[in-house]
mmCIF file of C-alpha atoms in Angstrom:
data_model
loop_
_atom_site.group_PDB
_atom_site.id
_atom_site.type_symbol
_atom_site.label_atom_id
_atom_site.label_comp_id
_atom_site.label_asym_id
_atom_site.label_seq_id
_atom_site.Cartn_x
_atom_site.Cartn_y
_atom_site.Cartn_z
ATOM 1 C CA UNK A 79 -13.599 -58.305 -72.907
ATOM 2 C CA UNK A 80 -12.759 -58.318 -69.209
ATOM 3 C CA UNK A 81 -14.804 -56.113 -66.890
ATOM 4 C CA UNK A 82 -13.595 -56.598 -63.339
ATOM 5 C CA UNK A 83 -15.543 -53.710 -61.803
ATOM 6 C CA UNK A 84 -17.323 -50.494 -62.691
ATOM 7 C CA UNK A 85 -14.591 -48.071 -63.737
ATOM 8 C CA UNK A 86 -14.067 -44.730 -62.064
ATOM 9 C CA UNK A 87 -12.453 -42.212 -64.383
ATOM 10 C CA UNK A 88 -11.044 -38.835 -63.265
ATOM 11 C CA UNK A 89 -11.981 -35.538 -64.965
ATOM 12 C CA UNK A 90 -9.523 -34.643 -67.695
ATOM 13 C CA UNK A 91 -8.733 -38.220 -68.671
ATOM 14 C CA UNK A 92 -8.832 -38.924 -72.412
ATOM 15 C CA UNK A 93 -10.516 -42.094 -73.663
ATOM 16 C CA UNK A 94 -9.431 -43.290 -77.109
ATOM 17 C CA UNK A 95 -11.677 -45.720 -78.983
ATOM 18 C CA UNK A 96 -9.833 -48.879 -79.988
ATOM 19 C CA UNK A 97 -11.711 -49.497 -83.235
ATOM 20 C CA UNK A 98 -13.163 -46.180 -84.425
ATOM 21 C CA UNK A 99 -10.245 -44.050 -83.201
ATOM 22 C CA UNK A 100 -12.333 -41.245 -81.689
ATOM 23 C CA UNK A 101 -11.056 -39.638 -78.493
ATOM 24 C CA UNK A 102 -13.208 -38.255 -75.696
ATOM 25 C CA UNK A 103 -12.289 -36.164 -72.664
ATOM 26 C CA UNK A 104 -13.934 -37.055 -69.343
ATOM 27 C CA UNK A 105 -15.591 -33.976 -67.804
ATOM 28 C CA UNK A 106 -17.288 -35.564 -64.791
ATOM 29 C CA UNK A 107 -19.447 -38.503 -63.720
ATOM 30 C CA UNK A 108 -23.189 -38.208 -64.374
ATOM 31 C CA UNK A 109 -24.478 -41.297 -62.632
ATOM 32 C CA UNK A 110 -24.305 -45.042 -62.201
ATOM 33 C CA UNK A 111 -26.817 -47.689 -63.156
ATOM 34 C CA UNK A 112 -27.171 -51.408 -62.671
ATOM 35 C CA UNK A 113 -24.907 -52.260 -65.574
ATOM 36 C CA UNK A 114 -22.522 -49.349 -65.964
ATOM 37 C CA UNK A 115 -21.434 -45.811 -65.212
ATOM 38 C CA UNK A 116 -22.254 -42.686 -67.226
ATOM 39 C CA UNK A 117 -19.930 -39.715 -67.753
ATOM 40 C CA UNK A 118 -20.197 -36.327 -69.392
ATOM 41 C CA UNK A 119 -17.515 -36.227 -72.090
ATOM 42 C CA UNK A 120 -16.414 -33.725 -74.697
ATOM 43 C CA UNK A 121 -15.035 -33.963 -78.219
ATOM 44 C CA UNK A 122 -14.437 -31.147 -80.721
ATOM 45 C CA UNK A 123 -16.249 -28.558 -78.549
ATOM 46 C CA UNK A 124 -19.366 -30.728 -78.263
ATOM 47 C CA UNK A 125 -20.546 -32.666 -75.210
ATOM 48 C CA UNK A 126 -21.971 -36.170 -75.050
ATOM 49 C CA UNK A 127 -22.825 -38.839 -72.509
ATOM 50 C CA UNK A 128 -20.603 -41.900 -72.357
ATOM 51 C CA UNK A 129 -21.786 -45.150 -70.790
ATOM 52 C CA UNK A 130 -19.089 -47.637 -69.799
ATOM 53 C CA UNK A 131 -20.475 -51.094 -69.231
ATOM 54 C CA UNK A 132 -19.767 -53.396 -66.318
ATOM 55 C CA UNK A 133 -21.100 -56.373 -68.290
ATOM 56 C CA UNK A 134 -20.277 -56.596 -72.031
ATOM 57 C CA UNK A 135 -23.348 -58.703 -72.860
ATOM 58 C CA UNK A 136 -25.742 -56.349 -71.058
ATOM 59 C CA UNK A 137 -24.194 -53.334 -72.744
ATOM 60 C CA UNK A 138 -24.333 -54.973 -76.184
ATOM 61 C CA UNK A 139 -28.022 -55.716 -75.696
ATOM 62 C CA UNK A 140 -28.589 -52.063 -74.818
ATOM 63 C CA UNK A 141 -26.571 -50.949 -77.851
ATOM 64 C CA UNK A 142 -28.607 -53.193 -80.149
ATOM 65 C CA UNK A 143 -31.868 -51.580 -79.027
ATOM 66 C CA UNK A 144 -30.475 -48.046 -79.196
ATOM 67 C CA UNK A 145 -29.171 -48.755 -82.712
ATOM 68 C CA UNK A 146 -32.685 -49.660 -83.829
ATOM 69 C CA UNK A 147 -34.317 -46.678 -82.094
ATOM 70 C CA UNK A 148 -31.679 -44.267 -83.391
ATOM 71 C CA UNK A 149 -32.505 -45.297 -86.943
ATOM 72 C CA UNK A 150 -36.232 -44.594 -86.579
ATOM 73 C CA UNK A 151 -38.038 -41.314 -86.948
ATOM 74 C CA UNK A 152 -38.990 -39.663 -83.673
ATOM 75 C CA UNK A 153 -37.529 -38.473 -80.391
ATOM 76 C CA UNK A 154 -34.879 -41.205 -80.217
ATOM 77 C CA UNK A 155 -33.455 -40.621 -83.705
ATOM 78 C CA UNK A 156 -29.640 -40.297 -83.728
ATOM 79 C CA UNK A 157 -29.573 -40.870 -79.968
ATOM 80 C CA UNK A 158 -26.661 -43.319 -80.302
ATOM 81 C CA UNK A 159 -23.477 -41.668 -81.608
ATOM 82 C CA UNK A 160 -20.599 -44.152 -81.282
ATOM 83 C CA UNK A 161 -19.826 -47.652 -79.969
ATOM 84 C CA UNK A 162 -16.310 -48.823 -79.148
ATOM 85 C CA UNK A 163 -13.886 -50.241 -76.574
ATOM 86 C CA UNK A 164 -11.027 -48.574 -74.759
ATOM 87 C CA UNK A 165 -8.069 -50.286 -73.191
ATOM 88 C CA UNK A 166 -6.514 -49.785 -69.756
ATOM 89 C CA UNK A 167 -4.464 -51.876 -67.386
ATOM 90 C CA UNK A 168 -7.477 -54.134 -66.662
ATOM 91 C CA UNK A 169 -8.101 -54.880 -70.342
ATOM 92 C CA UNK A 170 -10.675 -53.809 -72.910
ATOM 93 C CA UNK A 171 -13.798 -52.036 -71.667
ATOM 94 C CA UNK A 172 -16.879 -51.430 -73.818
ATOM 95 C CA UNK A 173 -18.568 -48.057 -74.059
ATOM 96 C CA UNK A 174 -21.040 -46.187 -76.158
ATOM 97 C CA UNK A 175 -21.602 -42.491 -76.801
ATOM 98 C CA UNK A 176 -25.091 -41.026 -76.773
ATOM 99 C CA UNK A 177 -26.701 -37.635 -77.013
ATOM 100 C CA UNK A 178 -26.266 -35.667 -73.802
ATOM 101 C CA UNK A 179 -29.621 -34.933 -72.205
ATOM 102 C CA UNK A 180 -29.756 -31.757 -70.146
ATOM 103 C CA UNK A 181 -31.989 -31.479 -67.132
ATOM 104 C CA UNK A 182 -32.400 -32.516 -63.515
ATOM 105 C CA UNK A 183 -34.018 -35.558 -61.994
ATOM 106 C CA UNK A 184 -37.790 -35.379 -61.766
ATOM 107 C CA UNK A 185 -37.990 -35.100 -57.978
ATOM 108 C CA UNK A 186 -35.460 -32.244 -57.902
ATOM 109 C CA UNK A 187 -37.351 -30.414 -60.654
ATOM 110 C CA UNK A 188 -40.649 -30.610 -58.761
ATOM 111 C CA UNK A 189 -38.949 -29.581 -55.512
ATOM 112 C CA UNK A 190 -37.656 -26.427 -57.226
ATOM 113 C CA UNK A 191 -40.694 -25.587 -59.393
ATOM 114 C CA UNK A 192 -43.563 -27.012 -57.335
ATOM 115 C CA UNK A 193 -45.729 -30.120 -57.576
ATOM 116 C CA UNK A 194 -48.206 -28.158 -59.651
ATOM 117 C CA UNK A 195 -45.962 -28.920 -62.608
ATOM 118 C CA UNK A 196 -46.444 -32.668 -62.335
ATOM 119 C CA UNK A 197 -49.584 -32.935 -64.526
ATOM 120 C CA UNK A 198 -47.697 -31.410 -67.457
ATOM 121 C CA UNK A 199 -44.523 -33.387 -66.786
ATOM 122 C CA UNK A 200 -46.566 -36.584 -66.423
ATOM 123 C CA UNK A 201 -48.212 -35.942 -69.783
ATOM 124 C CA UNK A 202 -44.814 -35.695 -71.420
ATOM 125 C CA UNK A 203 -43.580 -38.871 -69.729
ATOM 126 C CA UNK A 204 -46.588 -40.701 -71.146
ATOM 127 C CA UNK A 205 -45.893 -39.190 -74.547
ATOM 128 C CA UNK A 206 -42.371 -40.663 -74.478
ATOM 129 C CA UNK A 207 -43.743 -44.039 -73.361
ATOM 130 C CA UNK A 208 -46.398 -44.221 -76.060
ATOM 131 C CA UNK A 209 -43.797 -43.389 -78.700
ATOM 132 C CA UNK A 210 -41.536 -46.174 -77.416
ATOM 133 C CA UNK A 211 -44.455 -48.625 -77.265
ATOM 134 C CA UNK A 212 -45.441 -47.775 -80.834
ATOM 135 C CA UNK A 213 -41.959 -48.881 -81.901
ATOM 136 C CA UNK A 214 -42.343 -52.262 -80.211
ATOM 137 C CA UNK A 215 -40.516 -51.685 -76.922
ATOM 138 C CA UNK A 216 -41.244 -50.946 -73.279
ATOM 139 C CA UNK A 217 -38.938 -48.848 -71.119
ATOM 140 C CA UNK A 218 -38.949 -51.427 -68.328
ATOM 141 C CA UNK A 219 -37.137 -49.527 -65.588
ATOM 142 C CA UNK A 220 -39.277 -46.411 -65.304
ATOM 143 C CA UNK A 221 -38.631 -44.621 -61.996
ATOM 144 C CA UNK A 222 -38.159 -41.043 -60.879
ATOM 145 C CA UNK A 223 -34.357 -41.296 -61.139
ATOM 146 C CA UNK A 224 -34.623 -42.200 -64.842
ATOM 147 C CA UNK A 225 -36.624 -39.112 -65.814
ATOM 148 C CA UNK A 226 -34.794 -35.845 -66.525
ATOM 149 C CA UNK A 227 -36.758 -32.602 -66.795
ATOM 150 C CA UNK A 228 -35.645 -29.217 -68.108
ATOM 151 C CA UNK A 229 -37.066 -25.835 -69.053
ATOM 152 C CA UNK A 230 -40.839 -25.741 -69.297
ATOM 153 C CA UNK A 231 -41.327 -29.367 -68.279
ATOM 154 C CA UNK A 232 -39.438 -30.928 -71.199
ATOM 155 C CA UNK A 233 -38.867 -34.616 -70.436
ATOM 156 C CA UNK A 234 -36.265 -37.155 -71.479
ATOM 157 C CA UNK A 235 -35.959 -40.773 -70.379
ATOM 158 C CA UNK A 236 -32.468 -41.955 -69.488
ATOM 159 C CA UNK A 237 -30.805 -45.308 -68.746
ATOM 160 C CA UNK A 238 -31.991 -47.690 -71.447
ATOM 161 C CA UNK A 239 -30.784 -50.828 -69.665
ATOM 162 C CA UNK A 240 -34.370 -51.965 -69.064
ATOM 163 C CA UNK A 241 -35.704 -51.347 -72.595
ATOM 164 C CA UNK A 242 -37.213 -54.646 -73.755
ATOM 165 C CA UNK A 243 -39.001 -55.853 -76.877
ATOM 166 C CA UNK A 244 -42.719 -56.266 -76.286
ATOM 167 C CA UNK A 245 -43.542 -59.870 -75.427
ATOM 168 C CA UNK A 246 -40.217 -60.725 -73.819
ATOM 169 C CA UNK A 247 -39.294 -60.809 -70.135
ATOM 170 C CA UNK A 248 -38.375 -57.362 -68.790
ATOM 171 C CA UNK A 249 -34.581 -57.221 -68.622
ATOM 172 C CA UNK A 250 -34.031 -54.710 -65.835
ATOM 173 C CA UNK A 251 -36.400 -53.273 -63.259
ATOM 174 C CA UNK A 252 -36.562 -51.685 -59.815
ATOM 175 C CA UNK A 253 -38.567 -53.672 -57.275
ATOM 176 C CA UNK A 254 -40.824 -50.917 -55.948
ATOM 177 C CA UNK A 255 -41.930 -49.996 -59.493
ATOM 178 C CA UNK A 256 -42.400 -53.597 -60.601
ATOM 179 C CA UNK A 257 -45.887 -55.097 -60.815
ATOM 180 C CA UNK A 258 -44.465 -58.517 -59.949
ATOM 181 C CA UNK A 259 -43.188 -57.128 -56.643
ATOM 182 C CA UNK A 260 -46.722 -55.950 -55.817
ATOM 183 C CA UNK A 261 -48.286 -59.278 -56.842
ATOM 184 C CA UNK A 262 -50.129 -57.449 -59.602
ATOM 185 C CA UNK A 263 -48.939 -59.325 -62.685
ATOM 186 C CA UNK A 264 -45.964 -60.869 -64.405
ATOM 187 C CA UNK A 265 -42.799 -59.321 -65.834
ATOM 188 C CA UNK A 266 -43.690 -59.747 -69.491
ATOM 189 C CA UNK A 267 -42.909 -56.582 -71.427
ATOM 190 C CA UNK A 268 -46.134 -54.859 -72.476
ATOM 191 C CA UNK A 269 -47.523 -51.344 -72.356
ATOM 192 C CA UNK A 270 -49.283 -52.082 -69.089
ATOM 193 C CA UNK A 271 -45.966 -52.826 -67.389
ATOM 194 C CA UNK A 272 -44.719 -49.277 -68.010
ATOM 195 C CA UNK A 273 -48.093 -47.801 -67.046
ATOM 196 C CA UNK A 274 -47.952 -49.667 -63.728
ATOM 197 C CA UNK A 275 -44.501 -48.176 -63.070
ATOM 198 C CA UNK A 276 -45.826 -44.749 -64.035
ATOM 199 C CA UNK A 277 -48.633 -45.123 -61.477
ATOM 200 C CA UNK A 278 -46.122 -46.002 -58.746
ATOM 201 C CA UNK A 279 -44.052 -42.979 -59.758
ATOM 202 C CA UNK A 280 -47.165 -40.804 -59.382
ATOM 203 C CA UNK A 281 -47.851 -42.157 -55.903
ATOM 204 C CA UNK A 282 -44.256 -41.374 -54.992
ATOM 205 C CA UNK A 283 -44.497 -37.790 -56.176
ATOM 206 C CA UNK A 284 -48.049 -36.524 -55.762
ATOM 207 C CA UNK A 285 -47.798 -36.539 -51.982
ATOM 208 C CA UNK A 286 -45.528 -37.456 -49.096
ATOM 209 C CA UNK A 287 -43.653 -40.800 -49.178
ATOM 210 C CA UNK A 288 -45.885 -43.719 -48.309
ATOM 211 C CA UNK A 289 -45.009 -46.308 -45.657
ATOM 212 C CA UNK A 290 -45.933 -49.109 -48.067
ATOM 213 C CA UNK A 291 -42.874 -48.191 -50.135
ATOM 214 C CA UNK A 292 -40.571 -49.537 -47.446
ATOM 215 C CA UNK A 293 -38.558 -52.461 -48.792
ATOM 216 C CA UNK A 294 -39.256 -54.236 -45.507
ATOM 217 C CA UNK A 295 -42.960 -54.634 -46.358
ATOM 218 C CA UNK A 296 -44.038 -58.275 -46.027
ATOM 219 C CA UNK A 297 -44.700 -60.085 -49.346
ATOM 220 C CA UNK A 298 -48.237 -60.990 -48.293
ATOM 221 C CA UNK A 299 -49.001 -57.287 -47.776
ATOM 222 C CA UNK A 300 -47.852 -56.237 -51.229
ATOM 223 C CA UNK A 301 -51.083 -55.641 -53.083
ATOM 224 C CA UNK A 302 -52.862 -52.896 -54.950
ATOM 225 C CA UNK A 303 -55.388 -52.209 -52.220
ATOM 226 C CA UNK A 304 -52.573 -51.239 -49.850
ATOM 227 C CA UNK A 305 -51.391 -48.671 -52.394
ATOM 228 C CA UNK A 306 -54.804 -47.340 -53.342
ATOM 229 C CA UNK A 307 -56.004 -47.067 -49.723
ATOM 230 C CA UNK A 308 -53.174 -44.658 -48.966
ATOM 231 C CA UNK A 309 -53.768 -42.662 -52.145
ATOM 232 C CA UNK A 310 -57.463 -42.256 -51.377
ATOM 233 C CA UNK A 311 -56.624 -40.831 -47.956
ATOM 234 C CA UNK A 312 -54.443 -38.100 -49.418
ATOM 235 C CA UNK A 313 -56.343 -35.043 -50.728
ATOM 236 C CA UNK A 314 -53.386 -34.070 -52.944
ATOM 237 C CA UNK A 315 -53.885 -37.292 -54.894
ATOM 238 C CA UNK A 316 -57.674 -37.067 -55.297
ATOM 239 C CA UNK A 317 -57.681 -36.158 -58.993
ATOM 240 C CA UNK A 318 -55.294 -38.988 -59.792
ATOM 241 C CA UNK A 319 -57.165 -41.867 -58.104
ATOM 242 C CA UNK A 320 -59.269 -43.033 -61.111
ATOM 243 C CA UNK A 321 -56.233 -42.986 -63.396
ATOM 244 C CA UNK A 322 -53.982 -44.708 -60.861
ATOM 245 C CA UNK A 323 -56.506 -47.442 -60.148
ATOM 246 C CA UNK A 324 -56.907 -48.180 -63.837
ATOM 247 C CA UNK A 325 -53.145 -48.179 -64.479
ATOM 248 C CA UNK A 326 -52.375 -50.381 -61.470
ATOM 249 C CA UNK A 327 -55.043 -52.894 -62.448
ATOM 250 C CA UNK A 328 -53.947 -52.973 -66.101
ATOM 251 C CA UNK A 329 -57.282 -51.693 -67.386
ATOM 252 C CA UNK A 330 -56.014 -49.289 -70.045
ATOM 253 C CA UNK A 331 -56.455 -50.751 -73.516
ATOM 254 C CA UNK A 332 -53.413 -48.861 -74.787
ATOM 255 C CA UNK A 333 -50.878 -46.227 -73.838
ATOM 256 C CA UNK A 334 -52.748 -43.814 -76.109
ATOM 257 C CA UNK A 335 -55.842 -44.283 -73.946
ATOM 258 C CA UNK A 336 -53.779 -43.667 -70.799
ATOM 259 C CA UNK A 337 -52.300 -40.533 -72.374
ATOM 260 C CA UNK A 338 -55.760 -39.162 -73.187
ATOM 261 C CA UNK A 339 -56.966 -39.909 -69.656
ATOM 262 C CA UNK A 340 -53.995 -38.122 -68.091
ATOM 263 C CA UNK A 341 -54.458 -35.152 -70.396
ATOM 264 C CA UNK A 342 -57.863 -34.553 -68.831
ATOM 265 C CA UNK A 343 -56.131 -34.346 -65.425
ATOM 266 C CA UNK A 344 -53.581 -31.864 -66.776
ATOM 267 C CA UNK A 345 -56.327 -29.598 -68.106
ATOM 268 C CA UNK A 346 -58.041 -29.557 -64.691
ATOM 269 C CA UNK A 347 -54.826 -28.872 -62.746
ATOM 270 C CA UNK A 348 -52.910 -25.915 -64.232
ATOM 271 C CA UNK A 349 -49.598 -24.827 -62.769
ATOM 272 C CA UNK A 350 -50.187 -23.244 -59.361
ATOM 273 C CA UNK A 351 -49.564 -19.522 -58.890
ATOM 274 C CA UNK A 352 -46.365 -18.743 -56.961
ATOM 275 C CA UNK A 353 -46.447 -16.454 -53.935
ATOM 276 C CA UNK A 354 -45.948 -12.789 -54.875
ATOM 277 C CA UNK A 355 -43.362 -10.994 -52.790
ATOM 278 C CA UNK A 356 -43.558 -7.278 -52.052
ATOM 279 C CA UNK A 357 -41.309 -5.248 -54.253
ATOM 280 C CA UNK A 358 -41.548 -7.666 -57.179
ATOM 281 C CA UNK A 359 -44.446 -6.315 -59.328
ATOM 282 C CA UNK A 360 -43.199 -8.190 -62.371
ATOM 283 C CA UNK A 361 -44.139 -11.597 -60.886
ATOM 284 C CA UNK A 362 -47.872 -11.433 -61.720
ATOM 285 C CA UNK A 363 -46.980 -10.584 -65.323
ATOM 286 C CA UNK A 364 -44.524 -13.471 -65.476
ATOM 287 C CA UNK A 365 -47.089 -15.817 -64.003
ATOM 288 C CA UNK A 366 -49.697 -14.737 -66.540
ATOM 289 C CA UNK A 367 -47.227 -15.458 -69.320
ATOM 290 C CA UNK A 368 -46.513 -18.828 -67.742
ATOM 291 C CA UNK A 369 -50.208 -19.719 -67.715
ATOM 292 C CA UNK A 370 -50.538 -18.732 -71.364
ATOM 293 C CA UNK A 371 -47.570 -20.926 -72.248
ATOM 294 C CA UNK A 372 -49.003 -23.774 -70.185
ATOM 295 C CA UNK A 373 -52.310 -23.489 -72.004
ATOM 296 C CA UNK A 374 -50.577 -23.379 -75.368
ATOM 297 C CA UNK A 375 -48.599 -26.483 -74.489
ATOM 298 C CA UNK A 376 -51.723 -28.420 -73.523
ATOM 299 C CA UNK A 377 -53.441 -27.250 -76.701
ATOM 300 C CA UNK A 378 -50.479 -28.566 -78.726
ATOM 301 C CA UNK A 379 -50.589 -31.939 -76.981
ATOM 302 C CA UNK A 380 -54.373 -32.067 -77.310
#
């Protein structure tokens, strides 16, 4: 298969699978990753996500992992729907069809709902990670752009290009979330690798952007003390410091242990009450209902 560049497909274009014969209509682009572009597509009044690969070998590796996960019980079951090629003037291009995940990127969700939602959202991210780890894989490229959130903090991980079997070298990562970049360990796929990335994600989101996240930072200054010193100075991050230190230093024995530790944070930091505007007496009632739902959710995850 010849992939000369990442394809750009216009809305309304129909893609016909070469081998399976299924046709999909392009609705619009959803995003672009390191090894391909993702589109929202429709077929028979249903919508899906289509990933078109820029590298056939990378995409096939991703498909192989998704095939395994889709056959297991759990959140990833039936995630992969179809795998095929389509042909255009540049030649055959590989694609796969997956379940469409609704939601917005994590940072946009917190900007709209408030950072008080992050303890609950973080708990659900860790729940997804521990499920993946229990199946023998790490996510590898965990970052805020690869987390979609909807409704009452429901979380889905997207872009499986970095998913790697435990024990192997991580296939795809983003420097600022990578423990190797921070001189804090190697790039062998293990639960601690994802937990390190989760800690960096927390530092990104629990307060204002940190100067140490600049890509221009000198290699000799990339260390955990630089990160933790800034976190300790920020009162908004105070409750997270013990967890972050343990995750950054690889001290959690398992993802289950990290999940339990984060759950204690979530219990201490319920969703903050929104400001009540005059003329809107229903808001306190809605907030009370929200707190009840929040408590019920934590009880379920407990």
